[in-house]
Coordinates of C-alpha atoms and ligand atoms in Angstrom, one line a residue:
M20 CA 178.5 300.0 79.8
R21 CA 180.0 303.3 81.0
D22 CA 177.3 304.6 83.4
K23 CA 176.3 301.3 84.8
Y24 CA 176.5 299.7 88.2
I25 CA 176.4 296.4 89.7
M26 CA 174.0 295.8 92.3
A27 CA 174.8 293.3 95.4
L28 CA 172.0 291.8 97.5
D29 CA 173.6 290.9 100.7
Q30 CA 171.1 288.5 102.7
G31 CA 172.6 288.2 106.2
T32 CA 171.5 286.5 109.2
T33 CA 170.2 289.4 111.1
S34 CA 169.4 292.2 108.0
S35 CA 168.9 292.2 104.2
R36 CA 171.1 294.5 102.7
C37 CA 171.6 295.9 99.1
I38 CA 174.6 297.9 98.1
I39 CA 175.2 299.5 94.5
Y40 CA 178.8 299.6 93.4
D41 CA 180.6 301.5 90.7
R42 CA 183.4 300.3 88.8
K43 CA 186.1 301.2 91.1
G44 CA 184.2 299.2 93.8
R45 CA 182.9 302.4 95.5
M46 CA 179.6 302.4 97.3
I47 CA 177.0 304.4 95.3
S48 CA 174.0 303.6 97.6
R49 CA 172.9 301.3 100.2
A50 CA 169.8 300.1 102.3
Q51 CA 169.5 297.9 105.0
K52 CA 166.8 296.5 106.8
E53 CA 166.6 294.0 109.9
F54 CA 164.4 291.0 110.0
R55 CA 162.9 288.8 113.0
Q56 CA 165.0 286.5 114.7
I57 CA 162.4 283.2 115.6
F58 CA 163.4 281.3 118.7
P59 CA 160.9 278.7 118.9
R60 CA 162.9 276.5 121.6
E61 CA 166.2 276.5 123.1
G62 CA 168.9 276.1 120.5
W63 CA 166.1 276.2 117.8
V64 CA 166.5 279.6 115.2
E65 CA 164.3 280.3 112.2
H66 CA 163.4 283.1 109.9
D67 CA 160.6 283.8 107.9
G68 CA 161.4 283.1 104.5
E69 CA 158.5 285.6 102.9
E70 CA 160.4 288.3 105.3
I71 CA 163.6 287.4 104.0
F72 CA 162.3 288.1 100.4
E73 CA 160.3 291.1 101.2
S74 CA 162.8 292.6 103.2
Q75 CA 165.4 292.0 100.3
L76 CA 163.0 293.4 97.5
Q77 CA 162.6 296.3 99.7
V78 CA 166.2 297.5 100.2
A79 CA 166.9 296.7 96.6
R80 CA 164.4 299.2 95.7
E81 CA 165.5 301.7 98.2
A82 CA 169.0 301.6 97.4
L83 CA 168.0 302.1 93.6
A84 CA 165.9 305.0 94.7
S85 CA 168.3 306.8 96.9
G86 CA 171.0 306.4 94.2
G87 CA 168.7 307.9 91.6
L88 CA 168.8 304.9 89.7
E89 CA 166.4 302.7 87.5
A90 CA 166.5 298.9 86.8
G91 CA 168.2 300.3 83.2
S92 CA 171.6 301.6 85.5
I93 CA 172.1 298.3 86.7
A94 CA 174.5 296.0 84.7
A95 CA 173.7 293.0 86.8
I96 CA 172.6 291.7 90.1
G97 CA 175.4 289.5 92.4
I98 CA 173.7 287.8 95.3
T99 CA 175.5 286.7 98.4
N100 CA 173.8 285.2 101.5
Q101 CA 173.8 283.6 105.1
R102 CA 174.7 280.2 104.2
E103 CA 173.4 276.7 105.3
T104 CA 170.0 278.2 106.0
T105 CA 167.4 276.0 104.6
L106 CA 164.0 276.6 102.6
V107 CA 161.6 274.3 101.5
W108 CA 158.6 275.7 99.4
D109 CA 155.5 274.7 97.1
R110 CA 156.6 274.9 93.2
K111 CA 153.1 276.1 92.4
T112 CA 152.4 278.7 94.8
G113 CA 155.9 279.6 96.0
K114 CA 154.9 279.4 99.8
P115 CA 157.4 278.2 102.2
V116 CA 156.0 275.1 103.9
Y117 CA 157.9 275.7 106.9
N118 CA 160.2 278.6 108.2
A119 CA 163.7 278.9 107.2
I120 CA 165.8 276.7 109.4
V121 CA 168.7 279.0 110.3
W122 CA 172.3 277.7 110.1
Q123 CA 172.8 278.4 114.0
C124 CA 169.7 276.0 114.8
R125 CA 170.7 272.6 116.7
R126 CA 167.3 270.8 116.4
T127 CA 169.1 268.0 114.4
A128 CA 172.0 267.4 116.7
E129 CA 170.5 263.8 117.9
F130 CA 169.8 262.8 114.2
C131 CA 173.6 263.9 113.4
D132 CA 174.8 261.6 116.1
D133 CA 173.0 258.8 114.6
L134 CA 174.8 259.4 111.6
K135 CA 178.1 259.6 113.2
A136 CA 177.2 256.6 115.0
E137 CA 177.0 254.5 111.6
G138 CA 180.4 255.7 111.0
L139 CA 179.5 257.8 108.1
D140 CA 181.8 260.9 109.2
D141 CA 185.0 260.0 107.1
I142 CA 183.1 259.4 104.0
Y143 CA 180.9 262.2 104.4
R144 CA 184.0 264.3 105.0
E145 CA 185.6 262.8 102.1
K146 CA 182.6 263.6 99.6
T147 CA 181.2 266.8 100.9
G148 CA 184.5 268.4 102.7
L149 CA 182.3 268.8 105.9
L150 CA 182.1 267.3 109.2
I151 CA 178.6 265.8 110.4
D152 CA 176.8 268.6 112.2
P153 CA 173.4 270.3 112.6
Y154 CA 175.3 273.3 111.0
F155 CA 174.4 272.0 107.4
S156 CA 171.7 271.9 105.5
A157 CA 171.1 268.2 104.9
T158 CA 169.8 267.3 108.5
K159 CA 167.7 270.6 108.4
I160 CA 166.0 269.5 105.1
R161 CA 165.2 265.9 106.4
W162 CA 163.7 267.3 109.6
I163 CA 161.3 269.4 107.5
L164 CA 160.4 266.2 105.3
D165 CA 159.7 264.2 108.9
N166 CA 158.1 267.1 110.7
V167 CA 155.9 268.8 108.4
P168 CA 152.6 267.1 107.5
E169 CA 152.9 265.4 104.0
A170 CA 155.8 267.3 103.2
R171 CA 157.8 264.1 102.1
E172 CA 154.8 262.7 100.2
R173 CA 154.7 266.2 98.3
A174 CA 158.3 266.2 98.1
E175 CA 158.5 263.0 96.2
A176 CA 155.6 264.0 93.9
G177 CA 157.8 266.8 92.8
E178 CA 155.7 269.7 94.4
L179 CA 158.3 271.0 96.4
L180 CA 161.7 272.4 96.3
F181 CA 164.7 273.0 98.3
G182 CA 166.7 276.0 98.4
T183 CA 169.5 277.8 100.4
V184 CA 168.9 281.5 100.8
E185 CA 170.6 282.5 97.2
T186 CA 168.2 279.8 95.6
W187 CA 165.0 281.0 97.1
L188 CA 166.2 284.9 96.4
I189 CA 166.8 283.7 92.5
W190 CA 163.9 281.6 92.3
K191 CA 161.5 284.4 93.6
L192 CA 163.3 287.4 91.6
T193 CA 163.1 285.2 88.3
G194 CA 159.5 284.6 89.0
G195 CA 160.1 280.7 89.5
R196 CA 162.1 280.4 86.3
S197 CA 165.5 279.5 87.6
H198 CA 165.9 276.9 90.3
V199 CA 169.8 277.0 90.8
T200 CA 172.6 277.3 93.5
D201 CA 176.2 278.2 93.1
Y202 CA 178.8 275.6 94.0
S203 CA 179.6 277.7 97.3
N204 CA 176.6 277.3 98.6
A205 CA 176.2 273.7 97.2
S206 CA 179.3 272.7 99.2
R207 CA 177.6 273.7 102.4
T208 CA 174.7 271.5 102.3
M209 CA 176.5 268.0 103.1
L210 CA 174.7 266.8 99.9
F211 CA 177.2 268.0 97.3
N212 CA 180.3 265.8 96.2
I213 CA 182.8 268.6 95.9
H214 CA 185.1 266.5 93.8
E215 CA 182.4 265.6 91.0
L216 CA 180.4 268.7 91.4
K217 CA 177.1 267.0 91.7
W218 CA 174.5 265.9 94.5
D219 CA 175.6 262.7 96.1
E220 CA 173.4 259.7 95.4
D221 CA 174.4 257.7 98.5
I222 CA 173.7 260.5 101.0
L223 CA 170.4 261.6 99.3
R224 CA 169.3 258.0 99.6
R225 CA 170.6 257.4 103.4
L226 CA 168.8 260.8 104.4
D227 CA 165.9 259.9 102.3
I228 CA 165.9 263.3 100.2
P229 CA 164.5 263.3 97.2
A230 CA 167.0 264.6 94.2
C231 CA 163.9 266.1 92.3
M232 CA 163.7 268.8 95.0
L233 CA 167.2 270.0 94.5
P234 CA 168.4 272.8 92.4
E235 CA 170.9 272.6 89.7
A236 CA 174.3 273.6 91.0
V237 CA 175.8 276.2 88.6
P238 CA 179.4 278.3 88.8
S239 CA 179.4 281.3 91.0
S240 CA 179.8 284.0 88.2
G241 CA 177.5 283.5 85.3
F242 CA 174.0 284.3 84.1
M243 CA 171.2 282.6 86.3
G244 CA 168.0 284.2 85.2
E245 CA 166.4 287.7 84.9
T246 CA 164.4 289.5 87.4
S247 CA 160.7 289.7 86.6
E248 CA 159.7 293.3 85.4
E249 CA 157.4 293.5 88.4
F250 CA 160.1 293.9 90.5
F251 CA 161.9 296.8 89.5
G252 CA 160.3 297.9 86.5
A253 CA 162.3 296.4 83.7
P254 CA 164.5 293.0 83.9
I255 CA 167.9 292.8 85.6
P256 CA 170.0 289.9 84.9
V257 CA 171.1 287.9 88.1
C258 CA 174.7 287.0 87.2
G259 CA 176.7 286.1 90.3
A260 CA 176.1 284.3 93.7
A261 CA 178.2 282.8 96.5
G262 CA 177.8 282.1 100.3
D263 CA 178.5 285.2 102.3
Q264 CA 182.1 283.9 103.4
Q265 CA 183.3 282.9 100.0
A266 CA 181.8 286.0 98.6
A267 CA 184.1 288.1 101.5
L268 CA 187.1 286.0 100.3
F269 CA 186.6 287.2 96.6
G270 CA 185.8 290.6 97.8
Q271 CA 189.2 290.7 99.6
A272 CA 190.7 289.7 96.1
C273 CA 192.1 286.4 97.7
F274 CA 192.2 284.9 94.2
R275 CA 195.6 283.2 94.7
E276 CA 196.4 280.0 96.5
G277 CA 197.3 280.9 100.1
E278 CA 195.5 284.1 100.3
M279 CA 193.1 284.5 103.3
K280 CA 190.7 286.6 105.1
N281 CA 189.1 286.8 108.7
T282 CA 185.6 287.8 109.0
Y283 CA 184.1 289.2 112.3
G284 CA 180.5 289.3 111.7
T285 CA 177.7 287.6 113.9
G286 CA 180.0 284.3 113.5
G287 CA 183.6 284.2 112.7
F288 CA 184.9 282.7 109.7
M289 CA 188.4 282.1 108.3
L290 CA 188.8 280.9 104.9
M291 CA 192.1 280.3 102.8
N292 CA 192.0 279.8 99.1
T293 CA 193.7 276.5 98.4
G294 CA 193.7 276.9 94.7
L295 CA 192.3 274.3 92.7
K296 CA 192.7 271.5 94.8
P297 CA 190.8 270.7 98.1
V298 CA 193.0 270.4 101.3
T299 CA 191.5 268.2 103.8
S300 CA 191.9 269.0 107.2
G301 CA 193.3 267.1 110.2
K302 CA 192.3 270.0 112.9
G303 CA 188.4 270.4 112.8
L304 CA 188.3 272.8 109.9
L305 CA 186.1 272.2 106.8
T306 CA 186.7 272.0 103.1
T307 CA 184.7 273.7 101.0
I308 CA 184.1 275.2 97.4
A309 CA 185.3 278.6 97.2
W310 CA 183.7 279.8 94.0
G311 CA 183.4 278.5 90.1
L312 CA 184.6 280.9 87.9
G313 CA 184.5 280.1 84.2
D314 CA 185.7 276.4 83.9
E315 CA 187.7 276.6 87.3
V316 CA 186.7 275.6 90.3
Y317 CA 188.6 277.0 93.5
Y318 CA 188.6 275.4 96.9
A319 CA 188.8 276.8 100.4
L320 CA 189.6 275.6 103.9
E321 CA 187.6 277.0 106.3
G322 CA 187.4 277.7 109.9
S323 CA 183.9 278.2 111.2
V324 CA 182.8 280.0 114.6
F325 CA 179.2 280.3 115.3
V326 CA 179.4 283.1 117.9
S327 CA 181.7 286.2 117.1
G328 CA 180.3 289.6 117.0
A329 CA 176.9 288.1 118.4
V330 CA 178.5 288.1 121.6
I331 CA 178.5 291.8 121.6
Q332 CA 174.9 291.8 120.6
W333 CA 174.3 289.5 123.5
L334 CA 176.0 292.0 125.7
R335 CA 173.6 295.0 124.3
D336 CA 170.3 293.2 123.9
E337 CA 170.3 290.7 126.6
L338 CA 172.4 292.0 129.6
G339 CA 172.2 295.5 128.6
L340 CA 175.5 296.4 129.6
I341 CA 176.3 298.5 126.3
G342 CA 174.1 301.0 124.3
T343 CA 175.9 300.3 121.0
A344 CA 178.2 297.5 119.9
A345 CA 180.9 300.4 119.3
E346 CA 180.8 301.3 123.0
S347 CA 182.6 298.2 123.8
E348 CA 185.8 299.5 122.5
E349 CA 186.1 302.4 125.3
L350 CA 184.8 300.1 127.8
A351 CA 187.5 297.5 127.1
R352 CA 190.0 300.2 127.0
S353 CA 188.9 301.6 130.4
V354 CA 190.7 298.4 132.2
D355 CA 194.2 297.0 131.6
S356 CA 192.8 293.6 131.7
T357 CA 189.9 291.2 132.2
G358 CA 191.2 290.7 135.8
G359 CA 191.3 287.0 134.7
V360 CA 187.6 286.8 133.4
Y361 CA 187.1 284.6 130.4
I362 CA 183.8 284.6 128.2
V363 CA 183.5 281.4 126.0
P364 CA 180.4 282.3 123.8
A365 CA 179.3 278.7 122.9
F366 CA 175.5 279.8 122.6
T367 CA 174.8 277.3 120.1
G368 CA 177.4 275.0 120.7
L369 CA 181.2 275.3 119.7
G370 CA 182.4 275.1 115.9
A371 CA 185.8 274.8 114.6
P372 CA 188.3 273.5 116.1
Y373 CA 186.2 271.7 118.9
W374 CA 182.9 270.8 117.1
D375 CA 180.6 270.3 120.0
P376 CA 177.1 270.8 119.6
Y377 CA 175.9 270.4 123.1
A378 CA 178.8 272.9 124.4
R379 CA 177.1 275.8 126.0
G380 CA 178.8 279.3 127.3
V381 CA 180.5 280.1 130.4
I382 CA 181.9 283.0 132.3
T383 CA 185.1 282.2 134.5
G384 CA 187.2 284.0 136.8
I385 CA 184.6 286.1 138.4
T386 CA 185.6 287.8 141.4
R387 CA 183.9 290.5 143.7
G388 CA 185.9 293.4 141.8
T389 CA 184.7 292.1 138.2
G390 CA 182.8 295.1 136.6
K391 CA 181.2 295.4 133.6
E392 CA 184.3 296.7 131.5
H393 CA 186.0 293.5 132.4
I394 CA 183.1 291.4 131.1
V395 CA 182.9 293.6 127.8
R396 CA 186.6 293.4 127.5
A397 CA 186.4 289.7 127.8
A398 CA 183.7 289.5 125.4
L399 CA 186.0 291.3 122.5
E400 CA 189.2 289.1 123.9
A401 CA 186.9 285.9 123.0
M402 CA 186.4 287.0 119.5
A403 CA 190.0 287.1 119.0
Y404 CA 190.8 283.8 120.9
Q405 CA 188.7 281.9 118.8
T406 CA 189.9 283.5 115.9
Y407 CA 193.7 282.7 117.3
D408 CA 192.5 279.0 117.5
L409 CA 191.3 279.0 113.9
A410 CA 194.8 280.3 113.0
K411 CA 196.8 277.7 114.7
A412 CA 194.7 274.8 113.3
M413 CA 194.9 276.2 109.7
E414 CA 198.7 276.7 110.2
E415 CA 199.1 273.1 111.4
D416 CA 196.9 271.8 108.5
L417 CA 199.0 273.6 105.8
G418 CA 202.7 273.2 107.6
R419 CA 203.3 276.7 107.1
E420 CA 202.4 280.0 108.6
I421 CA 199.6 282.4 107.4
Q422 CA 201.2 284.9 105.0
S423 CA 199.0 287.9 105.1
F424 CA 196.5 288.4 107.6
R425 CA 193.3 290.2 106.0
V426 CA 190.2 291.0 108.2
D427 CA 186.6 292.2 107.4
G428 CA 183.1 292.1 109.0
G429 CA 181.4 294.6 111.1
A430 CA 183.4 294.0 114.3
C431 CA 187.1 294.7 112.8
A432 CA 186.0 298.2 112.9
N433 CA 186.8 297.6 116.9
N434 CA 190.3 298.9 117.1
F435 CA 190.9 297.4 120.6
L436 CA 190.1 294.1 119.0
M437 CA 192.2 294.5 116.2
E438 CA 195.2 295.4 118.6
F439 CA 194.5 292.5 120.9
Q440 CA 194.1 289.9 117.9
A441 CA 197.5 291.1 116.5
E442 CA 199.0 290.4 119.6
L443 CA 197.7 286.9 120.1
L444 CA 198.9 286.1 116.5
G445 CA 202.1 287.8 116.6
R446 CA 201.9 289.0 113.3
E447 CA 200.6 292.0 111.5
I448 CA 196.8 292.4 110.2
Y449 CA 195.7 294.3 107.4
R450 CA 192.1 296.1 107.6
P451 CA 190.8 297.2 104.2
V452 CA 189.1 300.5 103.7
C453 CA 185.8 298.8 102.5
I454 CA 185.0 296.3 105.3
E455 CA 181.7 295.4 103.6
T456 CA 183.7 292.7 101.3
T457 CA 180.9 290.2 101.2
S458 CA 178.5 292.3 99.1
L459 CA 181.6 293.6 97.3
G460 CA 182.4 289.8 96.3
A461 CA 179.2 289.2 95.2
A462 CA 179.3 292.3 93.1
Y463 CA 182.7 291.2 91.7
L464 CA 181.4 287.6 90.6
A465 CA 178.5 289.3 88.7
G466 CA 180.4 292.2 87.3
L467 CA 182.9 289.6 85.7
A468 CA 180.5 287.3 84.4
C469 CA 178.6 290.5 82.4
G470 CA 182.0 292.2 81.3
Y471 CA 181.5 294.9 83.6
W472 CA 185.1 294.1 84.9
E473 CA 187.4 292.5 82.3
S474 CA 189.7 290.2 84.9
A475 CA 190.6 289.9 88.4
D476 CA 193.6 292.3 88.1
D477 CA 191.0 295.4 87.5
I478 CA 189.6 294.0 90.7
R479 CA 192.9 293.8 92.9
N480 CA 193.5 297.4 92.0
N481 CA 190.5 298.6 93.8
L482 CA 191.5 297.2 97.0
Q483 CA 192.7 299.8 99.6
I484 CA 194.4 299.1 103.0
D485 CA 192.9 301.5 105.7
R486 CA 195.2 300.2 108.6
I487 CA 198.0 297.9 109.4
F488 CA 197.9 296.5 113.3
T489 CA 201.4 295.5 114.5
P490 CA 201.9 293.4 117.6
R491 CA 203.8 295.1 120.6
G492 CA 205.2 291.5 121.6
S493 CA 203.7 291.3 125.3
A494 CA 205.1 288.6 127.4
E495 CA 201.7 288.1 128.8
T496 CA 200.4 286.6 125.8
P497 CA 201.1 282.9 126.1
A498 CA 199.5 282.6 129.7
L499 CA 196.6 284.5 128.6
I500 CA 196.0 281.9 125.7
E501 CA 196.6 279.2 128.2
G502 CA 193.7 280.7 130.4
W503 CA 191.5 280.7 127.4
H504 CA 191.9 277.0 126.7
E505 CA 191.1 276.2 130.5
A506 CA 187.9 278.1 130.0
V507 CA 187.0 276.3 126.8
K508 CA 187.4 273.0 128.8
K509 CA 184.7 274.3 131.3
T510 CA 181.8 274.3 128.2
T511 CA 181.1 270.8 128.4
Ligands
LIG14 P1 176.3 290.0 109.6 O1 176.8 290.2 108.3 O2 177.0 288.7 110.0 O3 174.9 290.3 110.2 P2 178.3 292.2 110.4 O4 179.6 292.0 109.5 O5 177.5 293.6 110.0 O6 177.5 291.1 110.5 O7 178.7 292.3 111.7 C1 177.9 293.1 112.9 C2 178.3 292.1 114.1 O8 179.4 293.0 114.6 C3 177.3 292.5 115.1 O9 177.3 291.1 115.7 C4 177.8 293.3 116.2 O10 177.6 293.1 117.6 C5 179.1 293.2 115.9 N1 180.0 294.7 115.9 C6 179.8 295.7 115.0 N2 180.3 296.8 115.4 C7 181.3 296.3 116.4 C8 182.1 297.4 117.3 N3 182.4 298.4 116.8 N4 182.8 296.5 118.3 C9 182.5 295.1 118.4 N5 181.6 294.4 117.7 C10 180.8 295.0 116.6

């Protein structure tokens, strides 16, 4: 396998990406394509399932072509994906019966209230590691079965299949031969018993979801099928899949218990590897499967924030305050502080540790002197405050301090944000050279399965730190944090 490479397909919330990696974890070529965000109503978010697949296929072909590569140069494909996003399609025609309902979508908030009112919170948390929230796939499937004409009858007759995005991509790529999900993605459906590693019959019964539409759950690293010849000219084995946040944890080589990473992407996600045992949170964090590797299943504790870098997109696209996301850094630095302004970007409710699907965003502390630079700075600072809240919750759950704070995701390129984050946390932050850790993680999972990499140590050696951010110890920090918590109270 000397001259071979691994292809990572990274199907994100706003774009589909393909990155081809070599044995040292270096990028050989890449391609990316944005796709449509569909907002049919306030709080609803959808994607076109066909567009997800077509954009992913297109970038895979582009990455091959721009690297001067053919299918035969690829040892294996690894897939990582936006999690929880729910597709239901016709087994025969391969056509989705409805748009993909995206993780951010809040349409099932009332149904979740009903489940909570029945007192199911504790038992669902015990079985699935999750809180009852519209975020997860279960109630989204239920919505499709209830609202798409004939969907329930057809699902019960075995005509419809459900999948999260990796399941959909694998099913399409293998010409409908593999209907599988990996454990990490399965653990985000709120239907999967994370201890027994199987779909939970009681939950399926309560939600009235037929088991026959569910994929087979398999380890995250292992052979999952071969792509149909039509796509790349020759078959390529698919050997790995994991949800984006779990893949990033793997890509940061957080293989040992206690190792963690925080991602600043569209949303913000802190994950800590808790080893072979699930840890239950008392602070609003989720217990989830990190990955299944060989015969072992690793668990993670997760803090999920729905809007992180997306607040910068909002400044750019809706308010027009900045031309590019990167400009936010210079503007934020042009003032000493936000002048008392806070933005709480609860656009689609609040995730961890608050969990309020009805919360909406606020900007507080505006005066006549507030300028756009204060607003931009407040938006970046909000990303750091949200992360601070997650870190505190995680430390309280574990009863000890986080050891090494590693970051990734598009917005961690912002040095102002990283400096402010180090200040809030009062600890060093480590930024790797390759912040595309999500796709790297998917590549590693696939490459380990097919023998491209021998062991975790091979991978750990690839990890390089770009920069360490150190706190200065500003005396104002506690008051700033207090102000943030006052602002959060105003979202409800
Ligand atoms: P995802 O994989 O979730 O689509 P990425 O990891 O690519 O997201 O990160 C993109 C997000 O990061 C966008 O929301 C964008 O607004 C934000 N972002 C990118 N660069 C910067 C920057 N220099 N400063 C602040 N935010 C940024």
